[in-house]
Coordinates of C-alpha atoms in Angstrom, one line a residue:
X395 CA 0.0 0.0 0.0
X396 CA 1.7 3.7 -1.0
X397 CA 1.8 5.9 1.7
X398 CA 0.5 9.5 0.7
X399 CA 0.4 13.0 2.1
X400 CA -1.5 16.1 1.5
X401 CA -0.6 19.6 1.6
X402 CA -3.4 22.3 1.9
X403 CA -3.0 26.0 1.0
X404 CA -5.6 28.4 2.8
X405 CA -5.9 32.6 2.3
X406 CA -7.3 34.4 5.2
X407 CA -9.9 37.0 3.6
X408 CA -11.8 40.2 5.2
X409 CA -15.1 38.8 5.3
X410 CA -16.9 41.7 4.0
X411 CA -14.7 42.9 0.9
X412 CA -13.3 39.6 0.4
X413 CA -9.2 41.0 0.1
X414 CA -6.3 38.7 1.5
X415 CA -5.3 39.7 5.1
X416 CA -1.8 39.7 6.5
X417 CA -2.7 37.8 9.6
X418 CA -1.2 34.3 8.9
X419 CA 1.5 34.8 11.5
X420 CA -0.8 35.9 14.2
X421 CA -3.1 32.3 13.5
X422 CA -0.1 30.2 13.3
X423 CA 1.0 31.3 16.8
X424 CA -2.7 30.1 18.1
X425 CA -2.5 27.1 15.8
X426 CA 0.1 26.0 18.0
X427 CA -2.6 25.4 21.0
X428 CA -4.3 23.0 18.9
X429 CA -1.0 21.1 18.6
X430 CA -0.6 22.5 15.0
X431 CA 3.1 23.6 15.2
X432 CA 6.0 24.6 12.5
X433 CA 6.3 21.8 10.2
X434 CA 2.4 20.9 10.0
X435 CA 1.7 24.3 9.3
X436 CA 3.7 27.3 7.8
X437 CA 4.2 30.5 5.8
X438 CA 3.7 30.6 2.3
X439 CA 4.7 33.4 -0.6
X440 CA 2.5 36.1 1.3
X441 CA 1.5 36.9 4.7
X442 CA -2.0 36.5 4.0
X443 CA -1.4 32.2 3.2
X444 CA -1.1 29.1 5.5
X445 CA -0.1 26.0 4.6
X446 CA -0.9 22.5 6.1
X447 CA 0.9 19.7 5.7
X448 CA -0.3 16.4 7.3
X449 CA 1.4 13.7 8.5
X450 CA 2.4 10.6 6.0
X451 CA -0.9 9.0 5.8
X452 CA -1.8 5.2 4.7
X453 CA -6.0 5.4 4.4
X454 CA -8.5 7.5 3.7
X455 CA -9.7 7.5 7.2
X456 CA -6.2 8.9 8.2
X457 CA -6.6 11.2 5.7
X458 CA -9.7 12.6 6.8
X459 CA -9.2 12.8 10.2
X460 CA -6.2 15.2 9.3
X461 CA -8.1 17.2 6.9
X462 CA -10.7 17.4 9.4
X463 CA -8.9 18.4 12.5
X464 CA -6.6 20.9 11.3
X465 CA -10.0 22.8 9.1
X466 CA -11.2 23.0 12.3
X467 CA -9.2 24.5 14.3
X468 CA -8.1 26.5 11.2
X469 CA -11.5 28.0 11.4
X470 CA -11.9 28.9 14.6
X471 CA -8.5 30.8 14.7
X472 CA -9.7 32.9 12.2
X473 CA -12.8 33.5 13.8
X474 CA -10.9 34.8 16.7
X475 CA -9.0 37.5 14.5
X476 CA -12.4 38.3 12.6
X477 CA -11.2 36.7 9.2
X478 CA -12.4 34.0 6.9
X479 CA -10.3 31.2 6.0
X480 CA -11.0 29.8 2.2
X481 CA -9.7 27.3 0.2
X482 CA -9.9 29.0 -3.3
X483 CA -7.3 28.7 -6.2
X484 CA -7.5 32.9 -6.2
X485 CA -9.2 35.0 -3.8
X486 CA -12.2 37.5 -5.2
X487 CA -10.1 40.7 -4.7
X488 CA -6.6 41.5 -4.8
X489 CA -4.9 43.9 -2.2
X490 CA -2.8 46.8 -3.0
X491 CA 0.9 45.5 -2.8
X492 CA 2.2 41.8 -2.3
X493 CA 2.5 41.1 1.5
X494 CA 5.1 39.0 1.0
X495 CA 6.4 36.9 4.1
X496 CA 9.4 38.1 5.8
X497 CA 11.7 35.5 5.2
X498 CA 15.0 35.8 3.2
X499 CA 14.3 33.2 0.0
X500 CA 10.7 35.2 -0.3
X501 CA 12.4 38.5 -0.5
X502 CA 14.8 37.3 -3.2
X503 CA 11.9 34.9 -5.3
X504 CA 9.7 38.4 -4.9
X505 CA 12.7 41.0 -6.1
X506 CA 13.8 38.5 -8.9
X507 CA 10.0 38.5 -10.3
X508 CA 8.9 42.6 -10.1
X509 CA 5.2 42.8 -10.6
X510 CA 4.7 38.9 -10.6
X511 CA 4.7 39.4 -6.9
X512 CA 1.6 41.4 -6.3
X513 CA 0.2 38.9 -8.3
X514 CA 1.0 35.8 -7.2
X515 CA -2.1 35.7 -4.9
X516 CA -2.4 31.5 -5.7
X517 CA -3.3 28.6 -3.5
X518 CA -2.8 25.3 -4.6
X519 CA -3.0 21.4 -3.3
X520 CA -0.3 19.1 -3.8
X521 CA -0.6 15.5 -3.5
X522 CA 2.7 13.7 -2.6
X523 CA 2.8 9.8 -3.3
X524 CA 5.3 7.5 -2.2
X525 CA 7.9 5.5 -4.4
X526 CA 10.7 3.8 -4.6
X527 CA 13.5 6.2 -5.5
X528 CA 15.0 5.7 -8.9
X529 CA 13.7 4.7 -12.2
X530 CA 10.3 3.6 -10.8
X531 CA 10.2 7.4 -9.6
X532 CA 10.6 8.8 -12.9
X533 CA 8.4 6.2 -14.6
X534 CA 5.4 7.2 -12.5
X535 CA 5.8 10.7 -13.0
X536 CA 6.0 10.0 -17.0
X537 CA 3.3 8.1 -16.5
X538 CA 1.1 11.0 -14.9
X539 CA 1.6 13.7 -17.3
X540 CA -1.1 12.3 -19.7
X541 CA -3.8 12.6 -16.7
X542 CA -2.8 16.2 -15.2
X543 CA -5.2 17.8 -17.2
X544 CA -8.2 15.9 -16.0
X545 CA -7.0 16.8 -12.4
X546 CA -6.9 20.3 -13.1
X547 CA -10.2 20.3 -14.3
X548 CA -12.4 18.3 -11.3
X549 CA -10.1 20.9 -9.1
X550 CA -10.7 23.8 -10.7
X551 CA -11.9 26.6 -8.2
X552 CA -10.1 29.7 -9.0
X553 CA -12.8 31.7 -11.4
X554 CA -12.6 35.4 -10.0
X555 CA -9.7 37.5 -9.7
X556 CA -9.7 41.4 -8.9
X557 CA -13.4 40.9 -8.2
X558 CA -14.2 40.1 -11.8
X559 CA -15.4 36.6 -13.2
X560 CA -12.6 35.7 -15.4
X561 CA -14.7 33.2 -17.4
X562 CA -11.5 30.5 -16.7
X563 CA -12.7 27.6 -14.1
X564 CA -9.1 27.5 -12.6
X565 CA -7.3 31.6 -13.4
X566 CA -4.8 30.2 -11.3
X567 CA -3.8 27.2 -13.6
X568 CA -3.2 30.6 -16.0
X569 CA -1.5 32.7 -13.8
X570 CA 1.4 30.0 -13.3
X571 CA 2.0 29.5 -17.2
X572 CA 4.1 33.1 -16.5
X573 CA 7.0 31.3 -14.2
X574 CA 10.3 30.2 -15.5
X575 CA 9.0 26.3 -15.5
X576 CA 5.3 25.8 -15.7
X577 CA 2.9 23.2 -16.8
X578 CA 3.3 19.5 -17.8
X579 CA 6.9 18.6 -16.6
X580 CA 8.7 17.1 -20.3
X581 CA 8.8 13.2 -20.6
X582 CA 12.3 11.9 -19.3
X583 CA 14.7 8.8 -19.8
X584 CA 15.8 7.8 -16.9
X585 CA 16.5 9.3 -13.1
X586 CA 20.2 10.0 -14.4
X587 CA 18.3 12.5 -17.4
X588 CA 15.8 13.6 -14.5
X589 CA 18.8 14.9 -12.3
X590 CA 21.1 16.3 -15.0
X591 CA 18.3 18.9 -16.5
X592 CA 16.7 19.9 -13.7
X593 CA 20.2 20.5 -11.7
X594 CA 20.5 22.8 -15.2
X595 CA 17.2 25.0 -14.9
X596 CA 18.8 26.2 -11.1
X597 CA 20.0 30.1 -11.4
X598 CA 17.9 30.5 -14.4
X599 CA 14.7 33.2 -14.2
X600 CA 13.4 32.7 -10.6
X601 CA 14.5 28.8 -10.4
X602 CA 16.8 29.8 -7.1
X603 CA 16.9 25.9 -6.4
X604 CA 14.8 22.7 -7.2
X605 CA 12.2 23.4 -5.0
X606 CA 11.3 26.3 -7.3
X607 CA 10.7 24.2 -10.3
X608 CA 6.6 25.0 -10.5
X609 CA 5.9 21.9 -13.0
X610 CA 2.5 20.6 -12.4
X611 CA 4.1 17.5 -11.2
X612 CA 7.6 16.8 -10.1
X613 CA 9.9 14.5 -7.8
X614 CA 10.8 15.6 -3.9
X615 CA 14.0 16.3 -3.7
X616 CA 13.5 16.1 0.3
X617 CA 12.2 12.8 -0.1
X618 CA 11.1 9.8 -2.2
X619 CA 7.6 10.8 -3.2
X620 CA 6.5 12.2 -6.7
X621 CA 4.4 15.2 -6.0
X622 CA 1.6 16.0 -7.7
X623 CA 1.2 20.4 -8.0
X624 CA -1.7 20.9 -10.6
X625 CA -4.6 21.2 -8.5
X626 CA -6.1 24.6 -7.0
X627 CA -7.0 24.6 -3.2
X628 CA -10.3 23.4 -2.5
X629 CA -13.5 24.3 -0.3
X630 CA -14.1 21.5 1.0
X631 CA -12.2 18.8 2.3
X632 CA -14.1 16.0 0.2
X633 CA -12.8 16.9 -2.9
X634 CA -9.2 17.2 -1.5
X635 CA -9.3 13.4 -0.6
X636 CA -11.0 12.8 -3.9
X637 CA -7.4 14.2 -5.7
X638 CA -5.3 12.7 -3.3
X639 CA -6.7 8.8 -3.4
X640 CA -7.2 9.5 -7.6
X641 CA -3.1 10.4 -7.5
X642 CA -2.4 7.5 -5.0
X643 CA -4.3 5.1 -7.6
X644 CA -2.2 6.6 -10.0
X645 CA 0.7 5.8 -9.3
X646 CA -0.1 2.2 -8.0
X647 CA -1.5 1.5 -11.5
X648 CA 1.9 2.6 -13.1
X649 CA 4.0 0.2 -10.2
X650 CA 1.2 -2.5 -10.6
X651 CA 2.7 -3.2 -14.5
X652 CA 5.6 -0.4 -15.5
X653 CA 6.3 -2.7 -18.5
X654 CA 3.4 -1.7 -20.1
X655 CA 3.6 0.8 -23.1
X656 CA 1.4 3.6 -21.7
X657 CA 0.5 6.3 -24.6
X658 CA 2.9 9.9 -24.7
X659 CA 0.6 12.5 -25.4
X660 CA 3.3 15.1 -27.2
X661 CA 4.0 18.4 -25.1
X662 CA 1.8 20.2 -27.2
X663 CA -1.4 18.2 -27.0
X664 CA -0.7 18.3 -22.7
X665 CA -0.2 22.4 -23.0
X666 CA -3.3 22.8 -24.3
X667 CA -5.0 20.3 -22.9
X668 CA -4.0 21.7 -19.3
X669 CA -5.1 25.3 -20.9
X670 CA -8.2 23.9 -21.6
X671 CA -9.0 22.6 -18.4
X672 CA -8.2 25.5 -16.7
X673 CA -10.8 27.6 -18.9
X674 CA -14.0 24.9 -18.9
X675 CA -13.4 23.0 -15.6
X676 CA -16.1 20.1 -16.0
X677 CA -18.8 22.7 -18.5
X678 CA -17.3 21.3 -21.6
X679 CA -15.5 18.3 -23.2
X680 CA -12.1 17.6 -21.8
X681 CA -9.1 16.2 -23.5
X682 CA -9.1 12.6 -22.9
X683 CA -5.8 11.0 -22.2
X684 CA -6.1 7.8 -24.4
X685 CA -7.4 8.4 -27.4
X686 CA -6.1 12.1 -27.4
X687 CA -9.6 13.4 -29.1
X688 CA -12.3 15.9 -27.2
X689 CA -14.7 13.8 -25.1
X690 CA -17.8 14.6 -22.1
X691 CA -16.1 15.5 -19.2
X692 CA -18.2 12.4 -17.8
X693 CA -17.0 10.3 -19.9
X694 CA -13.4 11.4 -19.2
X695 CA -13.4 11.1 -15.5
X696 CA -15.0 7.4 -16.1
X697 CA -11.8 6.9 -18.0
X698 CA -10.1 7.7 -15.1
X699 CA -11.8 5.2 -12.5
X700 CA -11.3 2.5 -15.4
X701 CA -7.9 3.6 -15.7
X702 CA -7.5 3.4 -11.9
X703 CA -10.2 0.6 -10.6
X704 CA -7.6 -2.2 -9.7
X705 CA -5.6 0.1 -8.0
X706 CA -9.0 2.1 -5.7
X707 CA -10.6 -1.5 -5.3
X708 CA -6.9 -3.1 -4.0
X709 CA -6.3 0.2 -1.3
X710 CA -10.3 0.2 -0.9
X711 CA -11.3 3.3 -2.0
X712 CA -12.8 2.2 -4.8
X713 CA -16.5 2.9 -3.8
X714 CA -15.5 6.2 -1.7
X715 CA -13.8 7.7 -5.1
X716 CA -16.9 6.4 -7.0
X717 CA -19.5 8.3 -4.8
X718 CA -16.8 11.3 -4.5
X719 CA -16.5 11.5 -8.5
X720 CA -20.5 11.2 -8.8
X721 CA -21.0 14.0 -6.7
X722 CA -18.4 16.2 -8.4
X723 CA -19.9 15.4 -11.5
X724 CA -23.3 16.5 -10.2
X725 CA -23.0 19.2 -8.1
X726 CA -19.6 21.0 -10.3
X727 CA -16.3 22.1 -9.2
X728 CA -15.5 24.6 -6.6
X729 CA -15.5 27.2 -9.9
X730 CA -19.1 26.1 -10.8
X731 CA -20.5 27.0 -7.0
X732 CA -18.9 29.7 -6.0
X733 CA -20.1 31.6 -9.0
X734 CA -23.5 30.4 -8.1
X735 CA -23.0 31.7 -4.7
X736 CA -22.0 34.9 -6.2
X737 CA -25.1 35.4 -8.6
X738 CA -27.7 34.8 -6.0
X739 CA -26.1 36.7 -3.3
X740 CA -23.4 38.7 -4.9
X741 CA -20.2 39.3 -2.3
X742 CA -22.2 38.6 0.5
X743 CA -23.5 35.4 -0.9
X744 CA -19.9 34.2 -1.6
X745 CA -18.6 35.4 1.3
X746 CA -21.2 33.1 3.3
X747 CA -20.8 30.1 0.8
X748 CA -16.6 30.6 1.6
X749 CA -17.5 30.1 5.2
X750 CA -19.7 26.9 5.3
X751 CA -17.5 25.3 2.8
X752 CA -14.2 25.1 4.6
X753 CA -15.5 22.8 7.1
X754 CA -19.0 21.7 5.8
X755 CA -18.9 17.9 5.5
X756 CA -21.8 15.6 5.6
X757 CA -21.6 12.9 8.9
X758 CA -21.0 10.2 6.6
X759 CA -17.2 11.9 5.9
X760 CA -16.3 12.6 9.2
X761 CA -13.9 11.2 11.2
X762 CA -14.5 8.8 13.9
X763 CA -14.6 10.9 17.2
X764 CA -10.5 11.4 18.7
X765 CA -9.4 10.5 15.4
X766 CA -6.2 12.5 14.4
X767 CA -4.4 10.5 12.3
X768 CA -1.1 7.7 11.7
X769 CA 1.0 6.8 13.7
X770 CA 3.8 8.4 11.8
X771 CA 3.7 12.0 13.1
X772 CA 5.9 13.4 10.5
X773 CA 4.6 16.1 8.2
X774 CA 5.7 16.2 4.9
X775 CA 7.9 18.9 3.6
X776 CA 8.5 20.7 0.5
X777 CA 8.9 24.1 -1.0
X778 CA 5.8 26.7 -0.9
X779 CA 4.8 29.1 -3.9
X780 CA 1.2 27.7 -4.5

């Protein structure tokens, strides 16, 4: 069984306009009461971000019982300083200037990209997946590009910027096609190819080290997991497990027979693919991964369970991804809702449906009671800009 890990990125808004909020120090310190200390949670790019990451996780009970625990006491921290905290790709409004986090590689990633920083207001999840280190490694993440794109779409949840509807399901997934490296990572030949070009993208543009590289999917150089970037930050903690066991499955199905001759999408078909996503979410047809031709997003995402069935019905999460994919197919992405929030209620409306999101979970998802998670304590760690 692969172990996985999960790492959340939350904005802390003003609940009446909506704009970022610098207070992600101030709620980090009271995190700590709820046993939420540096390494579980941290800074991100800007003062007004948190990041969570959980421990190394083995189920998706573990996995919502972390997801659980730390949204709620997320939310009542913010509560006590009179903020709301959302999971959204992009908040609704920008503020005036960047807020960047006082901390020294920040400073230097901010001064190397000018006005990229008072724009890089982008929260993402990223799905890390154990492997064996090596060739495997490397397999599994050439192995993933094909399906990247149909993760960015059942993510998508990033459709306002500047308090405007962008029309894009996921404006983040176009904000990061400005950095140095962006997009589907290029198809490699071994872990010796994998090493030598990225150790050559370091001190070019704002690639300070490896931890900078902003592919949509990459390798840990911390530790042995690939890592899995494309997705924007989500409401609710359902859909985050959704990504998380689909990614898991993954890469188990590319262990389970790494023989086998998967097909290589070319690096043009994935660019646009991943464009494409990022502009219809689940509203239109979606690239699908085997045949390479336009298809229902429904029948796209039922590609994916085939693709992935042995894998979800060996881990046993075959019928909890099943009713999870239904229920994204039904009720839309984070995209699709919050601009329904927005046209019934305008601001107000949204700012409500932010709220209730973050921790509104039906019984049936919820943890058993005391529930917090592995054994392994040990967060996972990796490099932050969204």
């Amino acid at each position: 069984m692969l172990t996985f890990g999960i790492e959340e990125e939350f904005v802390f808004l003003d609940r009446a306009t909506l704009t970022p909020v610098p207070v992600s120090a101030d709620v980090q310190r009271e995190l700590q009461e709820f046993d939420f200390a540096g390494g579980v949670v941290r800074s991100e790019f800007l003062r007004s971000q948190v990041e969570y990451a959980s421990p190394v996780l083995g189920s998706f009970e573990e996995a919502a019982g972390a997801l659980w625990s730390f949204r709620t006491a997320l939310t009542s921290c913010a509560e006590d300083h009179g903020v709301l905290a959302a999971g959204v790709g992009t908040p609704f409004t920008n503020p005036n200037g960047a807020m960047v986090t006082d901390n020294s590689r920040y400073e230097n990633i901010a001064g190397s990209i000018g006005a990229l920083a008072f724009e890089h207001h982008l929260n993402g999840l990223h799905i890390h997946v154990g492997v064996p280190e090596g060739e495997a490694a490397i397999g599994a993440l050439n192995y993933l590009r094909r399906w990247l794109p149909v993760l960015l779409a059942m993510s998508a949840n990033s459709p306002f910027w500047c308090g405007e509807d962008t029309t894009f399901s996921s404006w983040r997934g176009i904000q990061y096609r400005r950095w140095t490296t962006a997009g589907c990572p290029p198809r490699f030949l071994d872990a010796a190819d994998y090493d030598r070009r990225t150790k050559a993208l370091i001190g070019i543009g704002v690639t300070p080290d490896q931890g900078s590289i902003s592919w949509s999917a990459r390798l840990s150089h911390h530790q042995p997991t690939v890592e899995i970037r494309v997705a924007d930050a989500q409401l609710e903690p359902s859909t985050t497990l959704l990504l998380a066991l689909l990614g898991r499955a993954l890469v188990a199905t590319f262990l389970g027979r790494p023989e086998t001759s998967f097909p290589d999408p070319g690096p043009e078909l994935l660019d646009a693919a991943l464009w494409h996503s990022a502009r219809h979410g689940l509203t239109a047809q979606l690239v699908h991964p085997v045949d390479e031709s336009l298809a229902p997003a429904s029948v796209v995402i039922q590609a994916l369970l085939d693709e992935t069935h042995q894998a979800l019905e060996a881990s046993g999460d075959l019928a909890i991804v099943t009713a999870l994919a239904e229920q994204l197919l039904l009720i839309g992405t984070g995209a699709d809702r919050q601009r329904q929030a927005f046209a019934v209620h305008g601001r107000e409306g949204l700012a409500a449906f932010l709220s209730n999101a973050i921790k509104n979970e039906s019984s049936a998802h919820q943890p058993a009671a005391g529930h917090l998670g592995p054994d392994d304590p040990r967060p996972l760690e990796s490099e932050p800009l969204g």
